[in-house]
């Protein structure tokens, strides 16, 4: 996924701040397995095969705080102050060395971590005050997953760069993209050597016509079938059904927002992982596909799902948790 080279580094270079090279990611973040993404990501097991990734990447703490926030309905109340870690990094490294902060607004692959109320606003504020770009990786949250086009709309926090993929083509054909603010676009294109490609995106598969057609068709369906609104309408039912599992054996936390949910299992990571695997297998045998991520069952259904199907998913998980 392209977000580092032109959009971030060239932007700073073009405005005379090329020394801004440091990327701030977040623990438990996931941004794919390219060098930029792996460097910014905070998933230890993915990184340990590499002794050195991009130098200078540093990481904010993750926002998972079950002691204060377990079983929150939607956004948890506690933890906005975790964004203050960025202030400490600025004090340590100086803002003039920091290019960008990249986060998933709701962290998906790590087990659905919903941002605490006020947290993203605080990151936005700090980035704006210090000339640091804020990047939202909306590969999971984009295109209606949270009942709005993007998480940026849902939270009312506008990043400088926004990464998209998956829902862009409904996953039917591979396509990803980076949406840049007009400030970045104008700065980069204004400084590009005359005759040069503006935002450089000359990959072999850039602008693939099949993917572009799938993307346009997906956008049409999102609008004509009102799928983002549908996700928003279904969210309360989704939330109620998800949280109906809270007293079942082994359930330690349930997190949800939009049509996303994470059900964390087990008292410790090892037993939780084994339980998640067992739930996955039971569900699979009963026709329901769930995703076990370490000790958490991650759910991210198609936006076309109906109320009955929502009930089936959670009833099947309930049966799995009750099964010996
Ligand atoms: C939040 C997030 N960012 C990035 C990616 C990776 O995208 P790609 O595999 O296209 O690099 C994923 C994949 O699941 C993801 O969940």
Short mmCIF file of C-alpha atoms and ligand atoms in Angstrom, two decimals:
data_model
loop_
_atom_site.label_atom_id
_atom_site.label_comp_id
_atom_site.label_asym_id
_atom_site.label_seq_id
_atom_site.Cartn_x
_atom_site.Cartn_y
_atom_site.Cartn_z
CA UNK A 1 0.00 0.00 0.00
CA UNK A 2 1.45 3.34 -1.03
CA UNK A 3 1.44 6.05 1.58
CA UNK A 4 5.03 6.71 2.48
CA UNK A 5 7.03 7.72 -0.51
CA UNK A 6 5.45 10.58 -2.42
CA UNK A 7 2.50 11.36 -0.30
CA UNK A 8 4.44 11.62 2.96
CA UNK A 9 8.16 12.06 2.34
CA UNK A 10 7.95 14.02 -0.90
CA UNK A 11 5.34 16.30 0.63
CA UNK A 12 7.67 17.23 3.47
CA UNK A 13 10.61 17.49 1.10
CA UNK A 14 8.64 19.73 -1.25
CA UNK A 15 7.93 22.18 1.55
CA UNK A 16 11.52 22.26 2.71
CA UNK A 17 11.17 19.85 5.64
CA UNK A 18 12.86 16.79 4.18
CA UNK A 19 14.41 15.99 7.55
CA UNK A 20 11.02 14.73 8.70
CA UNK A 21 11.71 11.00 8.26
CA UNK A 22 10.38 9.40 11.40
CA UNK A 23 7.14 7.42 11.18
CA UNK A 24 4.99 6.94 14.26
CA UNK A 25 2.89 3.78 14.26
CA UNK A 26 1.02 2.12 17.08
CA UNK A 27 1.43 -1.11 18.98
CA UNK A 28 -0.88 -3.82 17.64
CA UNK A 29 -1.32 -1.85 14.40
CA UNK A 30 -1.46 -3.68 11.06
CA UNK A 31 -0.71 -2.06 7.73
CA UNK A 32 0.16 -4.95 5.44
CA UNK A 33 3.48 -6.63 4.93
CA UNK A 34 5.43 -4.21 2.74
CA UNK A 35 8.42 -2.51 4.35
CA UNK A 36 6.57 0.70 5.17
CA UNK A 37 3.58 -1.12 6.60
CA UNK A 38 5.65 -3.59 8.59
CA UNK A 39 7.82 -0.81 9.99
CA UNK A 40 4.84 1.22 11.16
CA UNK A 41 2.90 -1.82 12.35
CA UNK A 42 3.00 -2.96 15.92
CA UNK A 43 2.41 -6.70 15.48
CA UNK A 44 5.52 -8.28 17.00
CA UNK A 45 5.20 -11.73 15.41
CA UNK A 46 5.10 -10.20 11.91
CA UNK A 47 8.25 -8.19 12.46
CA UNK A 48 10.51 -10.66 14.16
CA UNK A 49 11.68 -12.30 10.94
CA UNK A 50 13.36 -9.01 10.02
CA UNK A 51 16.27 -7.63 11.98
CA UNK A 52 15.87 -4.16 10.52
CA UNK A 53 12.95 -2.45 8.85
CA UNK A 54 12.70 1.28 8.17
CA UNK A 55 14.94 2.99 10.69
CA UNK A 56 13.39 5.43 13.11
CA UNK A 57 9.88 4.04 13.36
CA UNK A 58 8.43 4.46 16.84
CA UNK A 59 5.15 3.28 18.27
CA UNK A 60 2.35 4.75 20.33
CA UNK A 61 0.81 2.47 22.95
CA UNK A 62 -2.24 0.53 21.82
CA UNK A 63 -5.61 1.45 23.29
CA UNK A 64 -6.70 -1.94 24.61
CA UNK A 65 -7.54 -1.41 28.28
CA UNK A 66 -9.89 -4.16 29.48
CA UNK A 67 -9.43 -3.21 33.14
CA UNK A 68 -11.26 0.06 32.50
CA UNK A 69 -13.15 -0.56 29.28
CA UNK A 70 -14.22 -4.22 29.14
CA UNK A 71 -17.65 -4.78 27.56
CA UNK A 72 -18.01 -1.16 26.40
CA UNK A 73 -20.90 -0.58 24.02
CA UNK A 74 -19.26 1.09 21.04
CA UNK A 75 -16.51 3.57 21.84
CA UNK A 76 -14.88 3.02 25.24
CA UNK A 77 -14.90 5.95 27.64
CA UNK A 78 -11.38 5.71 28.98
CA UNK A 79 -8.08 6.24 27.23
CA UNK A 80 -8.06 9.55 25.31
CA UNK A 81 -4.92 10.38 27.32
CA UNK A 82 -3.04 7.54 25.56
CA UNK A 83 -2.62 9.97 22.67
CA UNK A 84 -0.41 12.05 24.97
CA UNK A 85 2.35 9.54 24.22
CA UNK A 86 2.72 11.44 20.95
CA UNK A 87 3.50 14.56 22.92
CA UNK A 88 6.27 12.68 24.73
CA UNK A 89 7.68 11.48 21.40
CA UNK A 90 7.67 15.03 20.14
CA UNK A 91 9.55 16.06 23.27
CA UNK A 92 12.03 13.21 22.79
CA UNK A 93 12.65 13.35 19.04
CA UNK A 94 11.46 16.86 18.18
CA UNK A 95 8.52 17.38 15.86
CA UNK A 96 10.89 18.49 13.09
CA UNK A 97 12.02 14.84 12.66
CA UNK A 98 8.51 13.31 12.59
CA UNK A 99 6.87 12.84 9.20
CA UNK A 100 3.60 11.13 10.03
CA UNK A 101 1.47 9.27 12.51
CA UNK A 102 -0.34 6.29 11.04
CA UNK A 103 -3.18 4.46 12.80
CA UNK A 104 -6.15 2.31 11.94
CA UNK A 105 -9.05 4.38 13.36
CA UNK A 106 -10.49 1.08 14.60
CA UNK A 107 -7.71 -1.52 14.71
CA UNK A 108 -9.07 -4.57 12.90
CA UNK A 109 -6.55 -7.36 12.50
CA UNK A 110 -5.41 -7.21 16.10
CA UNK A 111 -8.86 -8.09 17.39
CA UNK A 112 -11.04 -4.97 16.95
CA UNK A 113 -9.80 -2.14 19.16
CA UNK A 114 -12.25 0.74 19.12
CA UNK A 115 -10.69 4.16 19.82
CA UNK A 116 -11.58 5.70 23.18
CA UNK A 117 -13.77 8.81 23.06
CA UNK A 118 -11.57 11.83 22.31
CA UNK A 119 -8.45 9.83 21.39
CA UNK A 120 -8.43 10.41 17.62
CA UNK A 121 -9.33 14.07 18.14
CA UNK A 122 -6.30 14.41 20.41
CA UNK A 123 -4.00 12.80 17.81
CA UNK A 124 -5.42 15.14 15.16
CA UNK A 125 -4.84 18.16 17.32
CA UNK A 126 -1.23 17.24 18.14
CA UNK A 127 -0.41 16.44 14.51
CA UNK A 128 -1.90 19.72 13.28
CA UNK A 129 -0.04 21.75 15.87
CA UNK A 130 3.30 20.16 14.99
CA UNK A 131 3.13 19.87 11.19
CA UNK A 132 2.92 16.07 11.35
CA UNK A 133 0.73 14.24 8.84
CA UNK A 134 -2.06 12.12 10.27
CA UNK A 135 -2.72 8.98 8.22
CA UNK A 136 -5.78 6.80 8.70
CA UNK A 137 -5.46 3.27 7.40
CA UNK A 138 -9.09 2.64 6.45
CA UNK A 139 -8.50 -0.62 4.62
CA UNK A 140 -10.97 -2.25 7.03
CA UNK A 141 -13.11 0.69 8.17
CA UNK A 142 -13.57 2.32 4.76
CA UNK A 143 -16.64 2.06 2.57
CA UNK A 144 -19.42 1.76 5.08
CA UNK A 145 -18.08 -0.66 7.69
CA UNK A 146 -18.90 1.85 10.44
CA UNK A 147 -22.20 2.99 8.94
CA UNK A 148 -20.60 6.03 7.30
CA UNK A 149 -18.42 6.20 4.19
CA UNK A 150 -15.24 6.30 6.27
CA UNK A 151 -14.22 6.19 9.92
CA UNK A 152 -13.12 9.79 9.39
CA UNK A 153 -16.81 10.66 8.84
CA UNK A 154 -17.95 8.58 11.77
CA UNK A 155 -15.52 10.19 14.20
CA UNK A 156 -15.50 13.65 12.61
CA UNK A 157 -11.69 13.52 12.47
CA UNK A 158 -10.18 14.23 9.06
CA UNK A 159 -6.73 12.78 8.36
CA UNK A 160 -4.25 14.19 5.83
CA UNK A 161 -3.97 10.84 4.04
CA UNK A 162 -6.50 8.05 3.99
CA UNK A 163 -5.66 4.55 2.78
CA UNK A 164 -8.35 2.42 1.20
CA UNK A 165 -8.66 -1.07 -0.30
CA UNK A 166 -11.00 -4.01 0.43
CA UNK A 167 -14.45 -2.35 0.26
CA UNK A 168 -13.27 -0.16 -2.61
CA UNK A 169 -14.11 -2.96 -5.04
CA UNK A 170 -16.08 -5.07 -2.58
CA UNK A 171 -12.95 -7.21 -2.57
CA UNK A 172 -13.95 -8.57 -5.98
CA UNK A 173 -10.80 -7.37 -7.76
CA UNK A 174 -7.61 -6.21 -6.01
CA UNK A 175 -7.39 -2.44 -5.76
CA UNK A 176 -6.06 -0.04 -3.17
CA UNK A 177 -5.61 3.68 -3.00
CA UNK A 178 -4.46 6.65 -0.99
CA UNK A 179 -6.67 9.73 -0.72
CA UNK A 180 -4.61 12.87 -0.12
CA UNK A 181 -5.69 16.25 1.21
CA UNK A 182 -5.62 19.09 -1.29
CA UNK A 183 -2.69 20.62 0.62
CA UNK A 184 -0.61 17.50 0.01
CA UNK A 185 -1.77 17.17 -3.58
CA UNK A 186 -1.10 20.79 -4.45
CA UNK A 187 2.27 20.83 -2.71
CA UNK A 188 3.48 17.64 -4.36
CA UNK A 189 2.20 18.44 -7.84
CA UNK A 190 3.34 22.05 -7.61
CA UNK A 191 6.90 20.98 -6.84
CA UNK A 192 7.15 18.05 -9.22
CA UNK A 193 9.65 18.68 -11.99
CA UNK A 194 7.85 20.02 -15.02
CA UNK A 195 6.72 17.24 -17.27
CA UNK A 196 7.03 14.70 -14.44
CA UNK A 197 4.18 12.51 -13.35
CA UNK A 198 2.30 14.43 -10.66
CA UNK A 199 1.65 11.99 -7.82
CA UNK A 200 3.85 9.14 -8.95
CA UNK A 201 1.70 6.07 -9.29
CA UNK A 202 3.20 4.26 -12.20
CA UNK A 203 2.98 0.71 -10.96
CA UNK A 204 2.48 -2.17 -13.36
CA UNK A 205 -1.07 -2.61 -12.10
CA UNK A 206 -1.95 1.01 -11.40
CA UNK A 207 -5.31 2.08 -12.76
CA UNK A 208 -6.13 -1.45 -13.84
CA UNK A 209 -9.32 -1.11 -15.91
CA UNK A 210 -10.94 -4.23 -14.50
CA UNK A 211 -10.34 -3.09 -10.91
CA UNK A 212 -11.49 0.44 -11.75
CA UNK A 213 -14.70 -0.98 -13.26
CA UNK A 214 -15.25 -3.10 -10.15
CA UNK A 215 -14.65 -0.04 -7.98
CA UNK A 216 -17.14 2.09 -9.89
CA UNK A 217 -19.70 -0.72 -9.86
CA UNK A 218 -19.24 -1.15 -6.10
CA UNK A 219 -19.77 2.56 -5.52
CA UNK A 220 -22.97 2.39 -7.58
CA UNK A 221 -24.27 -0.53 -5.52
CA UNK A 222 -23.34 1.16 -2.24
CA UNK A 223 -25.48 4.12 -3.29
CA UNK A 224 -28.36 2.36 -5.06
CA UNK A 225 -28.84 -0.18 -2.27
CA UNK A 226 -28.09 2.30 0.52
CA UNK A 227 -25.61 -0.11 2.07
CA UNK A 228 -23.82 2.37 4.32
CA UNK A 229 -27.17 3.48 5.75
CA UNK A 230 -28.16 -0.15 6.08
CA UNK A 231 -25.02 -0.82 8.14
CA UNK A 232 -25.91 2.13 10.36
CA UNK A 233 -29.47 0.83 10.82
CA UNK A 234 -28.27 -2.65 11.70
CA UNK A 235 -25.63 -1.50 14.18
CA UNK A 236 -27.88 -1.44 17.29
CA UNK A 237 -29.11 -4.99 16.58
CA UNK A 238 -25.55 -6.14 15.87
CA UNK A 239 -24.41 -4.60 19.15
CA UNK A 240 -27.26 -6.15 21.17
CA UNK A 241 -26.64 -9.61 19.72
CA UNK A 242 -22.86 -9.33 20.25
CA UNK A 243 -23.23 -8.27 23.87
CA UNK A 244 -25.81 -10.99 24.57
CA UNK A 245 -22.76 -13.30 24.78
CA UNK A 246 -21.17 -11.44 27.65
CA UNK A 247 -22.03 -13.90 30.43
CA UNK A 248 -21.02 -17.02 28.54
CA UNK A 249 -18.09 -19.15 29.69
CA UNK A 250 -14.72 -17.78 28.63
CA UNK A 251 -15.92 -14.41 27.34
CA UNK A 252 -13.72 -11.67 28.82
CA UNK A 253 -14.50 -8.74 26.54
CA UNK A 254 -16.77 -7.78 23.65
CA UNK A 255 -15.89 -4.79 21.48
CA UNK A 256 -18.01 -3.38 18.66
CA UNK A 257 -18.57 -0.45 16.37
CA UNK A 258 -20.52 -0.30 13.13
CA UNK A 259 -20.66 -3.81 11.71
CA UNK A 260 -17.43 -4.87 13.39
CA UNK A 261 -17.10 -6.91 16.55
CA UNK A 262 -14.39 -8.66 18.52
CA UNK A 263 -15.11 -11.28 21.15
CA UNK A 264 -12.10 -11.81 23.40
CA UNK A 265 -11.85 -15.18 25.08
CA UNK A 266 -10.03 -16.87 27.93
CA UNK A 267 -8.30 -15.54 31.01
CA UNK A 268 -4.85 -15.69 29.41
CA UNK A 269 -3.62 -15.50 25.80
CA UNK A 270 -2.85 -19.24 25.52
CA UNK A 271 -6.20 -20.55 26.71
CA UNK A 272 -7.94 -17.73 24.82
CA UNK A 273 -6.27 -18.71 21.60
CA UNK A 274 -7.28 -22.35 22.04
CA UNK A 275 -10.88 -21.29 22.75
CA UNK A 276 -10.98 -19.02 19.71
CA UNK A 277 -9.76 -21.88 17.54
CA UNK A 278 -12.46 -24.15 18.99
CA UNK A 279 -15.16 -21.56 18.33
CA UNK A 280 -13.92 -21.11 14.79
CA UNK A 281 -14.05 -24.86 14.14
CA UNK A 282 -17.51 -25.26 15.63
CA UNK A 283 -18.84 -22.31 13.63
CA UNK A 284 -17.24 -23.57 10.43
CA UNK A 285 -18.88 -26.96 10.88
CA UNK A 286 -22.21 -25.18 11.35
CA UNK A 287 -21.93 -22.98 8.27
CA UNK A 288 -20.72 -19.74 9.86
CA UNK A 289 -17.30 -18.32 8.99
CA UNK A 290 -15.66 -16.35 11.81
CA UNK A 291 -12.05 -15.25 12.07
CA UNK A 292 -9.99 -16.30 15.08
CA UNK A 293 -7.18 -13.82 15.74
CA UNK A 294 -5.11 -15.03 18.67
CA UNK A 295 -7.59 -14.96 21.59
CA UNK A 296 -10.29 -12.96 19.80
CA UNK A 297 -13.05 -13.85 17.38
CA UNK A 298 -13.22 -11.06 14.82
CA UNK A 299 -16.46 -10.48 12.95
CA UNK A 300 -16.82 -8.23 9.92
CA UNK A 301 -19.84 -9.37 7.89
CA UNK A 302 -20.91 -8.25 4.42
CA UNK A 303 -22.94 -5.03 4.53
CA UNK A 304 -25.82 -6.93 2.90
CA UNK A 305 -26.32 -9.08 6.00
CA UNK A 306 -29.87 -9.27 7.40
CA UNK A 307 -31.16 -9.27 10.97
CA UNK A 308 -31.80 -13.02 10.93
CA UNK A 309 -28.29 -13.71 9.75
CA UNK A 310 -26.88 -11.52 12.50
CA UNK A 311 -28.83 -13.62 14.98
CA UNK A 312 -27.58 -16.83 13.39
CA UNK A 313 -23.96 -15.73 13.70
CA UNK A 314 -24.18 -14.96 17.39
CA UNK A 315 -26.38 -17.99 18.18
CA UNK A 316 -23.78 -20.21 16.51
CA UNK A 317 -20.98 -18.61 18.52
CA UNK A 318 -23.06 -19.07 21.67
CA UNK A 319 -23.51 -22.75 20.89
CA UNK A 320 -19.78 -23.05 20.26
CA UNK A 321 -18.96 -21.49 23.61
CA UNK A 322 -21.39 -23.80 25.39
CA UNK A 323 -20.16 -26.92 23.58
CA UNK A 324 -17.70 -29.16 25.47
C1 LIG B 1 -5.82 -2.16 8.28
C2 LIG B 1 -5.12 -2.86 7.14
N1 LIG B 1 -4.20 -2.20 6.45
C3 LIG B 1 -3.55 -2.78 5.42
C4 LIG B 1 -3.83 -4.08 5.06
C5 LIG B 1 -3.02 -4.74 4.01
O1 LIG B 1 -3.33 -4.41 2.80
P1 LIG B 1 -2.47 -5.11 1.64
O2 LIG B 1 -2.44 -6.57 1.98
O3 LIG B 1 -3.25 -4.79 0.45
O4 LIG B 1 -1.12 -4.50 1.67
C6 LIG B 1 -4.80 -4.81 5.75
C7 LIG B 1 -5.12 -6.19 5.37
O5 LIG B 1 -5.86 -6.90 5.96
C8 LIG B 1 -5.46 -4.19 6.83
O6 LIG B 1 -6.37 -4.85 7.56
#
